[in-house]
CSV table of C-alpha atoms in Angstrom, one decimal:
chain,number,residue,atom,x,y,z
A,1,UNK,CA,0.0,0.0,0.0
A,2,UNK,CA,1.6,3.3,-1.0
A,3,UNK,CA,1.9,5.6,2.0
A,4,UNK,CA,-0.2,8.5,2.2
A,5,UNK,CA,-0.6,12.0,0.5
A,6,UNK,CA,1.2,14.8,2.5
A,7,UNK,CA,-1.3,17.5,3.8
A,8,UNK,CA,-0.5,20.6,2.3
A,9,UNK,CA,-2.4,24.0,3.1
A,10,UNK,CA,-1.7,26.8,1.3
A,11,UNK,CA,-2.8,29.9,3.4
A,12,UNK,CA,-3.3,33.7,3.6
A,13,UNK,CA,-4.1,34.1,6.8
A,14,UNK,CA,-6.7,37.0,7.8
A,15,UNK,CA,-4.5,38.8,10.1
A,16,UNK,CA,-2.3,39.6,6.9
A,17,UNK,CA,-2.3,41.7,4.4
A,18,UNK,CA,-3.5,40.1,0.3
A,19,UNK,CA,-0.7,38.4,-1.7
A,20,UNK,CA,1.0,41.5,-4.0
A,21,UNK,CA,0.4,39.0,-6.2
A,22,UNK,CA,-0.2,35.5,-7.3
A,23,UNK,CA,1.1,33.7,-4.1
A,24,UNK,CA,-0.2,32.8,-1.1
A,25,UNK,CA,1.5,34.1,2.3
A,26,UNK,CA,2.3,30.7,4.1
A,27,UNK,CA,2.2,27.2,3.5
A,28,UNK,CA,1.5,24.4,6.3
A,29,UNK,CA,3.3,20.5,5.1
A,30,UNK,CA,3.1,17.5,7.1
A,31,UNK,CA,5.0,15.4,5.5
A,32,UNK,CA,8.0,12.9,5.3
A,33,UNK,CA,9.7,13.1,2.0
A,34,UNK,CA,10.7,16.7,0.4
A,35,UNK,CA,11.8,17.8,-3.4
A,36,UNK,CA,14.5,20.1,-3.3
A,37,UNK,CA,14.6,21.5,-6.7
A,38,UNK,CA,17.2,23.7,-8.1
A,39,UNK,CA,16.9,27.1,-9.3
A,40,UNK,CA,15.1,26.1,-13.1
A,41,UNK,CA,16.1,28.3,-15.6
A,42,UNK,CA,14.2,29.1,-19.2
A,43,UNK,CA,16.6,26.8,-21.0
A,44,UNK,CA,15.4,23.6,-23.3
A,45,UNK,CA,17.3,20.4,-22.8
A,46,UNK,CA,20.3,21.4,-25.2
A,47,UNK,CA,20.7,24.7,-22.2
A,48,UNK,CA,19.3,27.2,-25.4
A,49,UNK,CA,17.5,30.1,-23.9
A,50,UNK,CA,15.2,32.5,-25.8
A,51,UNK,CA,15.4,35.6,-26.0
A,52,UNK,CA,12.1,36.5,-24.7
A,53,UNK,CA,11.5,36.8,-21.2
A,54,UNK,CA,7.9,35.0,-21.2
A,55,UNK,CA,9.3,32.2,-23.2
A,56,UNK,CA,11.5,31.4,-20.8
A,57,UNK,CA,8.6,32.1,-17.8
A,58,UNK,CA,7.1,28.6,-20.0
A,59,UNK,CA,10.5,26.9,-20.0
A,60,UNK,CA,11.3,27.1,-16.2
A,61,UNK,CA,7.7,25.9,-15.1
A,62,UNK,CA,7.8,23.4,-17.6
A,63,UNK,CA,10.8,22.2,-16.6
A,64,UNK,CA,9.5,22.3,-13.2
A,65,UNK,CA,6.9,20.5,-13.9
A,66,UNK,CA,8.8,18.0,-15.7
A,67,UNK,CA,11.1,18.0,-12.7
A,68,UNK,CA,8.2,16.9,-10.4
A,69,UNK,CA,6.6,14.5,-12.8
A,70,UNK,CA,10.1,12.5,-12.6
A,71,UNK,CA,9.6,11.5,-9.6
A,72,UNK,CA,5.8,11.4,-9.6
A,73,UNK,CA,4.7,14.6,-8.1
A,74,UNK,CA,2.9,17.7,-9.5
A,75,UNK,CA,2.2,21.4,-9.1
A,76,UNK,CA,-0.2,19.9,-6.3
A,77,UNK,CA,3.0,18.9,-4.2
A,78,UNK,CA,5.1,22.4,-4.4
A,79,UNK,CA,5.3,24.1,-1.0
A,80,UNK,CA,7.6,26.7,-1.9
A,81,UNK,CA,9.0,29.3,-4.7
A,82,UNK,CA,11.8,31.8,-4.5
A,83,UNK,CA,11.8,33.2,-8.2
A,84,UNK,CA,15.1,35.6,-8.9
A,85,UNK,CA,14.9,38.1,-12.0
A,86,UNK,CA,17.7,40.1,-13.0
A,87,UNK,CA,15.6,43.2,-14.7
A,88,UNK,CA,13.1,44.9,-12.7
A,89,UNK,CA,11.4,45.8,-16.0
A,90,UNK,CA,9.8,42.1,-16.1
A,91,UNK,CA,8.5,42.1,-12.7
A,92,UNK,CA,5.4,43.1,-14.6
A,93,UNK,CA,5.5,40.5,-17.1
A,94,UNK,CA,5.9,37.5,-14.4
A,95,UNK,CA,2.8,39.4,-12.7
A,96,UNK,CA,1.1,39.3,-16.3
A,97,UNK,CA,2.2,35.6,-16.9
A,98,UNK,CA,1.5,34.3,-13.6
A,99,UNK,CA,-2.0,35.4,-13.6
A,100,UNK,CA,-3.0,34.0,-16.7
A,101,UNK,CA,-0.7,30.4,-16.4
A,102,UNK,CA,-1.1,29.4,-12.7
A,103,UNK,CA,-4.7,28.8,-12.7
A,104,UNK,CA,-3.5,26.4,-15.3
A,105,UNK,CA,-1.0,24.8,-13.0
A,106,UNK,CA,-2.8,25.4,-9.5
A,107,UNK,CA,-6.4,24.0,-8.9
A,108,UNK,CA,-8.6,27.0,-6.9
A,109,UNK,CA,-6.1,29.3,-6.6
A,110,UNK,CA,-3.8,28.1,-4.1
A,111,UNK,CA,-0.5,29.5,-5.3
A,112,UNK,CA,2.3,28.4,-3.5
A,113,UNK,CA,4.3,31.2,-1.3
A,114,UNK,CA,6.9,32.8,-4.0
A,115,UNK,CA,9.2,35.1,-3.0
A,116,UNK,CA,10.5,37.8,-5.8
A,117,UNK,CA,14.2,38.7,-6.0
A,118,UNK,CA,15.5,41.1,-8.5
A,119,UNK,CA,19.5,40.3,-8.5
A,120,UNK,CA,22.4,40.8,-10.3
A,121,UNK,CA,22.7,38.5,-13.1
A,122,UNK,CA,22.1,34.4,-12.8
A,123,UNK,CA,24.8,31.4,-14.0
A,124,UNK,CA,24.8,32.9,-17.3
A,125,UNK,CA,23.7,36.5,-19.4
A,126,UNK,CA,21.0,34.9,-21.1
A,127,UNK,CA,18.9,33.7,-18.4
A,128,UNK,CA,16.5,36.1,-17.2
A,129,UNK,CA,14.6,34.2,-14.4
A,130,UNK,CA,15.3,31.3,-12.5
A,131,UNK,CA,13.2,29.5,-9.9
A,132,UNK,CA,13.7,27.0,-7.4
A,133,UNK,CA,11.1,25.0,-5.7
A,134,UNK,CA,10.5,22.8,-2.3
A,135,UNK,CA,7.4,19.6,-2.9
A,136,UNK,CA,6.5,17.5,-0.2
A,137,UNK,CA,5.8,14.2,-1.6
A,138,UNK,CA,4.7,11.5,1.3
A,139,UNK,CA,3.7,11.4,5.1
A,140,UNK,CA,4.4,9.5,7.6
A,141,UNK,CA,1.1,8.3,9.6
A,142,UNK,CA,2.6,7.7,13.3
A,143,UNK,CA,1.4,7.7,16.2
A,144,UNK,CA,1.4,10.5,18.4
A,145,UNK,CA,2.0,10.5,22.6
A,146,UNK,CA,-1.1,7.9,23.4
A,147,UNK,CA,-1.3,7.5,26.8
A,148,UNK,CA,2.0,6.9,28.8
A,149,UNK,CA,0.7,3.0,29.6
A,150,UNK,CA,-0.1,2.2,26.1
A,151,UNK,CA,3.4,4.2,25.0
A,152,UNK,CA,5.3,2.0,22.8
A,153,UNK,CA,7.3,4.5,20.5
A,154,UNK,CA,10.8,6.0,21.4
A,155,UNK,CA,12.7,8.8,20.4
A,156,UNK,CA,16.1,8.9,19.1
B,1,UNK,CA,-3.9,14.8,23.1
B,2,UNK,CA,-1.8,16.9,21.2
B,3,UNK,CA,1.3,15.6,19.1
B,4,UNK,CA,4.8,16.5,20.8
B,5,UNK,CA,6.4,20.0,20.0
B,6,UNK,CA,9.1,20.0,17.9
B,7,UNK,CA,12.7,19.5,18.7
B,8,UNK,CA,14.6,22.6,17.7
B,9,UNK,CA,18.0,23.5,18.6
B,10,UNK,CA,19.5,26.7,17.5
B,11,UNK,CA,23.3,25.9,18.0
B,12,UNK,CA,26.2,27.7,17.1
B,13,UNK,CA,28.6,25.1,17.0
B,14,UNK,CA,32.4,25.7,18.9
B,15,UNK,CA,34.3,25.0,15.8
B,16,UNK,CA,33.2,27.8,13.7
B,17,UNK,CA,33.5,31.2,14.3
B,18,UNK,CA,31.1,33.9,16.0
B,19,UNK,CA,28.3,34.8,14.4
B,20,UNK,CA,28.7,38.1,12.6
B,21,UNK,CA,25.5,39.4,13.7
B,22,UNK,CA,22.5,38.6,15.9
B,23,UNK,CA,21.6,35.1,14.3
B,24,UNK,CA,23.0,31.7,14.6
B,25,UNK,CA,25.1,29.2,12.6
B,26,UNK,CA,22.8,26.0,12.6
B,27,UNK,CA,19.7,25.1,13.1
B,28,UNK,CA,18.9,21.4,13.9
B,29,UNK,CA,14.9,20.3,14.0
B,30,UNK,CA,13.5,17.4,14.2
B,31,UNK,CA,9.5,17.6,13.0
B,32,UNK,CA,7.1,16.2,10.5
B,33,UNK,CA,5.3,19.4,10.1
B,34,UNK,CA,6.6,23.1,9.0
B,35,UNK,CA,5.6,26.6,7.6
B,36,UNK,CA,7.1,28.1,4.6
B,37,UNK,CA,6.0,31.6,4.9
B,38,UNK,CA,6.8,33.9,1.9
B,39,UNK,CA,8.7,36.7,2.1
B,40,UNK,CA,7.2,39.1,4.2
B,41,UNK,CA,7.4,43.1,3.5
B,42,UNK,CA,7.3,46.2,5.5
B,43,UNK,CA,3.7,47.0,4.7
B,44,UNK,CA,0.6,47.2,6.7
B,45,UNK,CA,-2.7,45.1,5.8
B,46,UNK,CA,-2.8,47.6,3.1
B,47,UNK,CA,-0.3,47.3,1.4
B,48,UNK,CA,1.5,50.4,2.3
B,49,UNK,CA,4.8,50.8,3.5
B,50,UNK,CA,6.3,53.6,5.6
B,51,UNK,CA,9.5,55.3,4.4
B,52,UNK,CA,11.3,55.0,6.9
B,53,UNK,CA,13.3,51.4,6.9
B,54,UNK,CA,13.2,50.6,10.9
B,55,UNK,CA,9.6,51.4,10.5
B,56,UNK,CA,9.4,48.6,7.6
B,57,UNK,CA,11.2,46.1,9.9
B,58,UNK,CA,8.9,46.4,12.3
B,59,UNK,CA,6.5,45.5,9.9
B,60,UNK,CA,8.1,42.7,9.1
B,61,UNK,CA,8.4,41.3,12.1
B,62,UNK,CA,5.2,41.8,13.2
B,63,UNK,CA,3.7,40.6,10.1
B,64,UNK,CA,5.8,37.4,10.8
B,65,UNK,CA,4.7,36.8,14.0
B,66,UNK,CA,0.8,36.9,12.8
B,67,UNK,CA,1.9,34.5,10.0
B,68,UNK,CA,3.2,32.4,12.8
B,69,UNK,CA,0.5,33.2,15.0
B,70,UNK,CA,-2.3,32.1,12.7
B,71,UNK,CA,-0.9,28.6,12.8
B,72,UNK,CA,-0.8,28.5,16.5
B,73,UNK,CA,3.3,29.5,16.6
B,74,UNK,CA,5.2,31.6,17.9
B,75,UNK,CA,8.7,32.7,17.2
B,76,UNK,CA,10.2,29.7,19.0
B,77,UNK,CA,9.3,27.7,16.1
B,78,UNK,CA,11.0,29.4,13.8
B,79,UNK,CA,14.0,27.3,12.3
B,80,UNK,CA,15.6,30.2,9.4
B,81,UNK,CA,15.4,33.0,7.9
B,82,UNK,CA,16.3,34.7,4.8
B,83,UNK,CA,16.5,38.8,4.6
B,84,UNK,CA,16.7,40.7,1.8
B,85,UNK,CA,18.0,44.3,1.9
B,86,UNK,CA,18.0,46.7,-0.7
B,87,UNK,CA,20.5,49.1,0.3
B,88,UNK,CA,23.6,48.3,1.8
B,89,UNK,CA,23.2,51.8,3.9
B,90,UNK,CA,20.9,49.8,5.7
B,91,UNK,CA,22.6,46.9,7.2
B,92,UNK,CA,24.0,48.5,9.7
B,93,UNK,CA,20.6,49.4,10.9
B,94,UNK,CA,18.9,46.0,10.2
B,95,UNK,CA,21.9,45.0,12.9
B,96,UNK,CA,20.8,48.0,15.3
B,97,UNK,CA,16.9,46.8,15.0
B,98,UNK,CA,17.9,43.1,16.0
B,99,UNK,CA,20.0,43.8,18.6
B,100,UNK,CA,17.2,46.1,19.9
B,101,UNK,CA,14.4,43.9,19.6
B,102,UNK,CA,15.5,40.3,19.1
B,103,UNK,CA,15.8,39.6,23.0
B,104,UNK,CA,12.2,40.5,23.3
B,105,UNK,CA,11.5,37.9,20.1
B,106,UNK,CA,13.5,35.0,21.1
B,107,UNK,CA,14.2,33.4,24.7
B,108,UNK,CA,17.8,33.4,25.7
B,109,UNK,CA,19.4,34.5,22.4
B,110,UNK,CA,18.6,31.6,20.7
B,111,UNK,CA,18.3,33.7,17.2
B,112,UNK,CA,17.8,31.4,14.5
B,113,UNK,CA,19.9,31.3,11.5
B,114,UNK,CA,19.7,34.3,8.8
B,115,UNK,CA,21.3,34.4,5.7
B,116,UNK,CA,21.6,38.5,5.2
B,117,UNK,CA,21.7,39.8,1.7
B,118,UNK,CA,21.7,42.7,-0.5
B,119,UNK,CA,19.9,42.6,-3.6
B,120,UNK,CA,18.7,45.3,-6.2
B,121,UNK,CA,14.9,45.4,-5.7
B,122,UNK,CA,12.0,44.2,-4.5
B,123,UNK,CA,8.5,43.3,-6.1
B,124,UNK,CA,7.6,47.1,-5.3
B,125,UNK,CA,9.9,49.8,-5.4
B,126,UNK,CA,8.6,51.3,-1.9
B,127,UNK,CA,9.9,48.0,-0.3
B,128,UNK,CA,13.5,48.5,1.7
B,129,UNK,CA,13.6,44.5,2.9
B,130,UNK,CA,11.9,41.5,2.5
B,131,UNK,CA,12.5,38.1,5.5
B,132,UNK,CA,11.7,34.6,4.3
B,133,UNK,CA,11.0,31.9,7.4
B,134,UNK,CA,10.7,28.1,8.0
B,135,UNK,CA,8.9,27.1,11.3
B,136,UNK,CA,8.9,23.7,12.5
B,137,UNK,CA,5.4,23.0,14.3
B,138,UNK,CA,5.0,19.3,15.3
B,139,UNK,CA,7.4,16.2,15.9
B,140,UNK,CA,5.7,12.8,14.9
B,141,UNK,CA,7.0,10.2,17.5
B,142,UNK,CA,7.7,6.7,15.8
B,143,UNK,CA,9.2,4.2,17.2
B,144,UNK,CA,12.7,3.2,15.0
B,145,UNK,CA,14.3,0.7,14.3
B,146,UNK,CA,13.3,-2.2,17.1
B,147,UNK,CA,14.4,-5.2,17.5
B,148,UNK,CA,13.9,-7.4,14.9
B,149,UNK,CA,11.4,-10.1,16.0
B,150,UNK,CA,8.7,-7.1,17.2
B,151,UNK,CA,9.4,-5.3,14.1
B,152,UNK,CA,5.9,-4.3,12.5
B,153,UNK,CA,6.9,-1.1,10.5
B,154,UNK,CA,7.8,-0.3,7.1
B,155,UNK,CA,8.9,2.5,4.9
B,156,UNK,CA,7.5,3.0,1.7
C,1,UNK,CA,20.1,1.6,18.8
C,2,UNK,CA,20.4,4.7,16.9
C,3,UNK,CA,17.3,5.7,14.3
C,4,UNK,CA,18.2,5.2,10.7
C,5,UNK,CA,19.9,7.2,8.4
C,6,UNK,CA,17.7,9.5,5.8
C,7,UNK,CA,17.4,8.3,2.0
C,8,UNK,CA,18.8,10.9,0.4
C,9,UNK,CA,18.5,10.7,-3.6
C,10,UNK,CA,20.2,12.7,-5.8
C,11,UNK,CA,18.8,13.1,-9.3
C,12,UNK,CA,19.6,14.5,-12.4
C,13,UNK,CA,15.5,13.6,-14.4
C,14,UNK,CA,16.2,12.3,-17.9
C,15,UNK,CA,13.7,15.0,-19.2
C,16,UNK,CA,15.4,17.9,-17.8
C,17,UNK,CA,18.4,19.5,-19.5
C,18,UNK,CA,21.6,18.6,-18.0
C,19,UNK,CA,23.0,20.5,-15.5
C,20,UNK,CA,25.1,23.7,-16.4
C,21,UNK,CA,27.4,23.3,-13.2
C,22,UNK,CA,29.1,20.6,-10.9
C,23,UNK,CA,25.2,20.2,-9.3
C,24,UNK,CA,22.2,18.5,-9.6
C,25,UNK,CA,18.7,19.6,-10.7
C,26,UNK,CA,16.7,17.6,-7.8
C,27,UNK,CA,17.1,15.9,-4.1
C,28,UNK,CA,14.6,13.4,-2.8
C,29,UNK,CA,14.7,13.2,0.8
C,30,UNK,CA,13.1,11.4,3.4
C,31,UNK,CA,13.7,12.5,6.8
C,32,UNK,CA,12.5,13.2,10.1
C,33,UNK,CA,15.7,15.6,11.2
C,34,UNK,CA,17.2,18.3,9.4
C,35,UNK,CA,19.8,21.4,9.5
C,36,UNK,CA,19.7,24.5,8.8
C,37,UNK,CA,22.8,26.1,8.1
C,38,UNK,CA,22.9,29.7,8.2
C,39,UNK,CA,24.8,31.1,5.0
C,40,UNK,CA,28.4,30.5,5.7
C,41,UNK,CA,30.8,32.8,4.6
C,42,UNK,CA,34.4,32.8,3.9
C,43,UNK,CA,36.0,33.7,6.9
C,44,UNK,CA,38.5,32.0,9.4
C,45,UNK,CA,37.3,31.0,12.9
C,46,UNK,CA,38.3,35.3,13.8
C,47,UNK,CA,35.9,36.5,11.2
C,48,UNK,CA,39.0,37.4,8.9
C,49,UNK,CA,38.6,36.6,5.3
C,50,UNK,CA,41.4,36.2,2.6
C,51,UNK,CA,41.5,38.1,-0.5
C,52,UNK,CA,41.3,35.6,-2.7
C,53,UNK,CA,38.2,34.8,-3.6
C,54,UNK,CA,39.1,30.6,-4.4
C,55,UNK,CA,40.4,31.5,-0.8
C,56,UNK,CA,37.4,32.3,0.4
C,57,UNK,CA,35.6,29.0,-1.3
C,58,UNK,CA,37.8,27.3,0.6
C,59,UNK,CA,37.1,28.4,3.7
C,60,UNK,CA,33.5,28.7,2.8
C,61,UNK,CA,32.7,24.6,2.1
C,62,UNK,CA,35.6,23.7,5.1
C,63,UNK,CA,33.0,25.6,7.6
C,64,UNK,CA,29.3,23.7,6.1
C,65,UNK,CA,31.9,20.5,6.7
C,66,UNK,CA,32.3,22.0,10.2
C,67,UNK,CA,28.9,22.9,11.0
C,68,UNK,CA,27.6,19.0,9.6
C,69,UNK,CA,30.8,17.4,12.0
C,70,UNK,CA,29.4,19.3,14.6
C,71,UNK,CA,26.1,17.6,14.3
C,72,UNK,CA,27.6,13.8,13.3
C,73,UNK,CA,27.2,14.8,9.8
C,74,UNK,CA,28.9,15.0,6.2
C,75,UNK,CA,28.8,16.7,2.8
C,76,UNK,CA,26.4,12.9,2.1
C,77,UNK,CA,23.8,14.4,4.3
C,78,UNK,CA,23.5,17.9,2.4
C,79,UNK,CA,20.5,18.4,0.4
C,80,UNK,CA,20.6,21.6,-1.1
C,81,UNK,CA,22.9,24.5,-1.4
C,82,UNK,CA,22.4,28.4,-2.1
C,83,UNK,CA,25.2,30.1,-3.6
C,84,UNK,CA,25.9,34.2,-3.6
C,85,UNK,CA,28.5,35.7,-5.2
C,86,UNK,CA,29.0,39.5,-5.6
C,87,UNK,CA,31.0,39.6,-8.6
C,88,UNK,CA,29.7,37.7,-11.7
C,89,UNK,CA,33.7,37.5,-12.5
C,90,UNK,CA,34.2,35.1,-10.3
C,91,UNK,CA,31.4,32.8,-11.9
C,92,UNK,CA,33.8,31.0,-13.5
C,93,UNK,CA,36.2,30.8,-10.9
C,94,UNK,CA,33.4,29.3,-8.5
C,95,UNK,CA,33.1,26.7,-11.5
C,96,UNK,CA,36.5,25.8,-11.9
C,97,UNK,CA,36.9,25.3,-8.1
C,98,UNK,CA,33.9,22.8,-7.4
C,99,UNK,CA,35.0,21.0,-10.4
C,100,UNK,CA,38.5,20.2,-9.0
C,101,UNK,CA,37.0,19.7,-5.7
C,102,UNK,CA,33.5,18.6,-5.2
C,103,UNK,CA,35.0,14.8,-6.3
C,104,UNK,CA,36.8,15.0,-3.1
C,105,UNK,CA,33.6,16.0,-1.1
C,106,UNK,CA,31.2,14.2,-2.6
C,107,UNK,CA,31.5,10.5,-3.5
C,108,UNK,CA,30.2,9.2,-6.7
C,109,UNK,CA,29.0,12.9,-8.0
C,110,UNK,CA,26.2,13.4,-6.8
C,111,UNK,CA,26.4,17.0,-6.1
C,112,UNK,CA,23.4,18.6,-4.4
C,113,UNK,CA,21.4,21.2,-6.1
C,114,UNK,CA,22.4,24.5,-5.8
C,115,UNK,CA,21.2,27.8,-7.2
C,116,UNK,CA,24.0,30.5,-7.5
C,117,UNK,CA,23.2,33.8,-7.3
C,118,UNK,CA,24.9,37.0,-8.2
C,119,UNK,CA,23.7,39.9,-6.1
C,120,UNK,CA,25.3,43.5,-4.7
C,121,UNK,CA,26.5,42.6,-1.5
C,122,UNK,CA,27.1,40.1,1.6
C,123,UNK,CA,27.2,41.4,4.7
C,124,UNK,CA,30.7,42.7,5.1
C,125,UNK,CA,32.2,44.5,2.0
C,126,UNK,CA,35.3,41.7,2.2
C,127,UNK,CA,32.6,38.8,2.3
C,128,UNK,CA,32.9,37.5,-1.7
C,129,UNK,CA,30.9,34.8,-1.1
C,130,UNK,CA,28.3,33.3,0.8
C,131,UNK,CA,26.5,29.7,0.5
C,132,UNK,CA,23.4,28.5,3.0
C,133,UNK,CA,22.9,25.0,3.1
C,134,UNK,CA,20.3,22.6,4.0
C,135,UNK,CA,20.7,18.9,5.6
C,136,UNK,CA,18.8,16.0,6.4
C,137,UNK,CA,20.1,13.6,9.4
C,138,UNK,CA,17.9,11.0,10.4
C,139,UNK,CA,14.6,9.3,9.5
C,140,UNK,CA,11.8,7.7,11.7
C,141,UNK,CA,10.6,4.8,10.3
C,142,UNK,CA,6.6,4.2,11.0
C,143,UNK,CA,4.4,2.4,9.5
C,144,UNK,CA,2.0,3.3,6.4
C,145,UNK,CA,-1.4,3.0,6.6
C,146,UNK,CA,-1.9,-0.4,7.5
C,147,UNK,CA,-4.9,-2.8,6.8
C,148,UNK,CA,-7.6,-0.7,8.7
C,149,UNK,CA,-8.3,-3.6,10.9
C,150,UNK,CA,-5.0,-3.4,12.6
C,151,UNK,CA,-4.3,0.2,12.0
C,152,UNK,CA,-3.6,2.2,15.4
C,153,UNK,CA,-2.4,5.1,14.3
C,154,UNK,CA,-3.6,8.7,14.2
C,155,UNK,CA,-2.5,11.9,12.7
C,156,UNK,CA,-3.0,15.1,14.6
C-alpha cells in the first residue's frame, strides 16, 4: 500500500495583508519526503535560452513541472518558490504571466508562497529568471503521545 | 492529546566562528510538520509601506509573527530565515533593530539562523527589505528501528 | 540503537536538460531531522577573510563541513545548497573550483542542487561569497497505513 498523501495547506491568513500578487502568504506541510529542486532556468534540454522573457517564464515551469513529474509529483505537491529576476522591468511580465498560467497549474487558486528577488545576473547572461522550488511528496502516519501506559514509540 | 512540540535546537557550534550578527550558525529540528512563509514586506494590511526602513522592519516582524501566529506558533518555532535588503546603507541598521528587539522575540538569544543579503529590488519599489522563514510545528514520535522479532513497521 | 539514516536521492531527471554546473537539478529526501545552516561565509574562525576569492571557497565549504561534523554529519547528508556571489567575474572561478574539488567531497558525483546567485552585497564588503545550506540527518521509520483492521495510528 503506498503511503499517504502529505497534507499541504496553502494559506493567507486573515490577520495579513493580500498576496502582491499570485502567491499565497504561508504554506502548512506535514509530510515525510521533500523535493529540493534547483533554481530552473528558461533553457530547453540542449541549455538554449530565448530571447524573450515570457518564453522562458514557460520553460522554467515546464521544466518544473517536468522535474516533479520525474519523480511522480505535480504542481499539487510544491510548498515553496523563491523566483530571482535580474531586470526589474519584467516584474510586470511575471505578474502578467502568472496570472494567466497558474490557474492552469494550481487548482482554486492556491498558489504556492513565492518570494520575488531582483538580483544581479544568474549562472549565465542569457537567463532572465530562475526559480527554485521545495514539494513534499509523502507522510508518515505515526502515532502520536497515546497514553503513557499504552506508549510504545521512542525517540532517538 | 496533542502531538509533541518539535525538537529545535538553535546551536552555534564551537568550531566555527562567532556569528557576525544577531543570528545563529545552525539550526537542527526534528519535526514532521513546517511553515514556509513567503517573504514578508514592511507594509501594513494595506499594502502600504512607511518610508522609513526601521519602521518597515517592524513590519516585518510583526507581520511574521501573525503568520506564525495564525498557525498556532510563535517565534520559538521558527528554524531560518532569509533577509533581503535593498540598500547596503541599511545593514548596519537591520543589525541595530535586532539587537534592539531580538531579546524581546527569542528566549535566551537563541536567534535562529539568517542568511543576510543585499539585492537590487524588491516586487515594489517602496519596499526597503523582505525576510523569508521556515517554522517547524509538530514532531511525529515513531518508534525506529526495534528489535527485529517485534518489528511491524515499514517505509514506503 | 540509533534511528536510521535518511534516503537521500540525488537526481539528475532524464527530461530535464543537463545541469550547467558541478550540481544536480533535484534531491529526494526522506527525513525526520534536518539542518539549517545559516549562509556561511568565507571567513576563518576570527571573522577574517582572505582576499582571494578561491580563498574564500575554501574556507566557505571547510566551515558547512564543520557545522555538519558538529552535528555527526557530512557533505552525504547535504540536500541543497544556495550560492551568492558578488562579482559575476568570479562565476567562472566558483566553476573551476567545485570541479576540481567537489569529487573529493562528494562521492560518486552526486552534487546537491544549488542555485547561484549573483547579487550586490554580503554582509561585510570583504565577504565575496556566501552559500546556506540545508541537511537531512535522520529518518523515523513508522508504519504506512496499515490494513484498517489493525491500524492504530492517528495523525493530529
Amino acid at each position: 500500500m503506498s503511503p499517504p498523501l502529505p497534507q499541504i495547506q496553502i494559506l493567507n491568513p486573515d490577520n495579513l495583508g493580500k498576496p502582491l500578487g499570485p502567491y499565497s502568504q504561508v504554506t502548512r506541510v506535514k509530510a515525510s519526503e521533500f523535493l529540493f529542486i534547483a533554481g530552473q532556468v528558461g533553457a530547453d534540454k540542449d541549455g538554449k535560452a530565448p530571447l524573450d522573457f515570457e518564453a522562458q517564464c514557460s520553460l522554467v515551469f515546464a521544466n518544473i513541472g517536468l522535474a516533479l513529474a520525474s519523480q511522480g509529483a505535480s504542481f499539487a505537491n510544491l510548498v515553496e518558490f523563491t523566483t530571482y529576476l535580474v531586470h526589474s522591468q519584467d516584474i510586470a511580465k511575471f505578474m502578467a504571466y502568472r496570472t494567466r498560467e497558474f490557474p492552469k497549474l494550481f487548482a482554486g487558486g492556491a498558489y504556492p508562497p513565492n518570494t520575488l528577488l531582483v538580483i544581479d545576473r544568474l549562472v549565465q547572461e542569457q537567463f532572465l529568471i530562475e526559480v527554485s522550488a521545495v514539494a513534499a511528496l509523502w507522510r508518515l502516519l505515526a502515532r502520536h503521545s497515546g497514553s503513557p501506559r499504552k506508549r510504545r514509540l521512542r525517540t532517538p
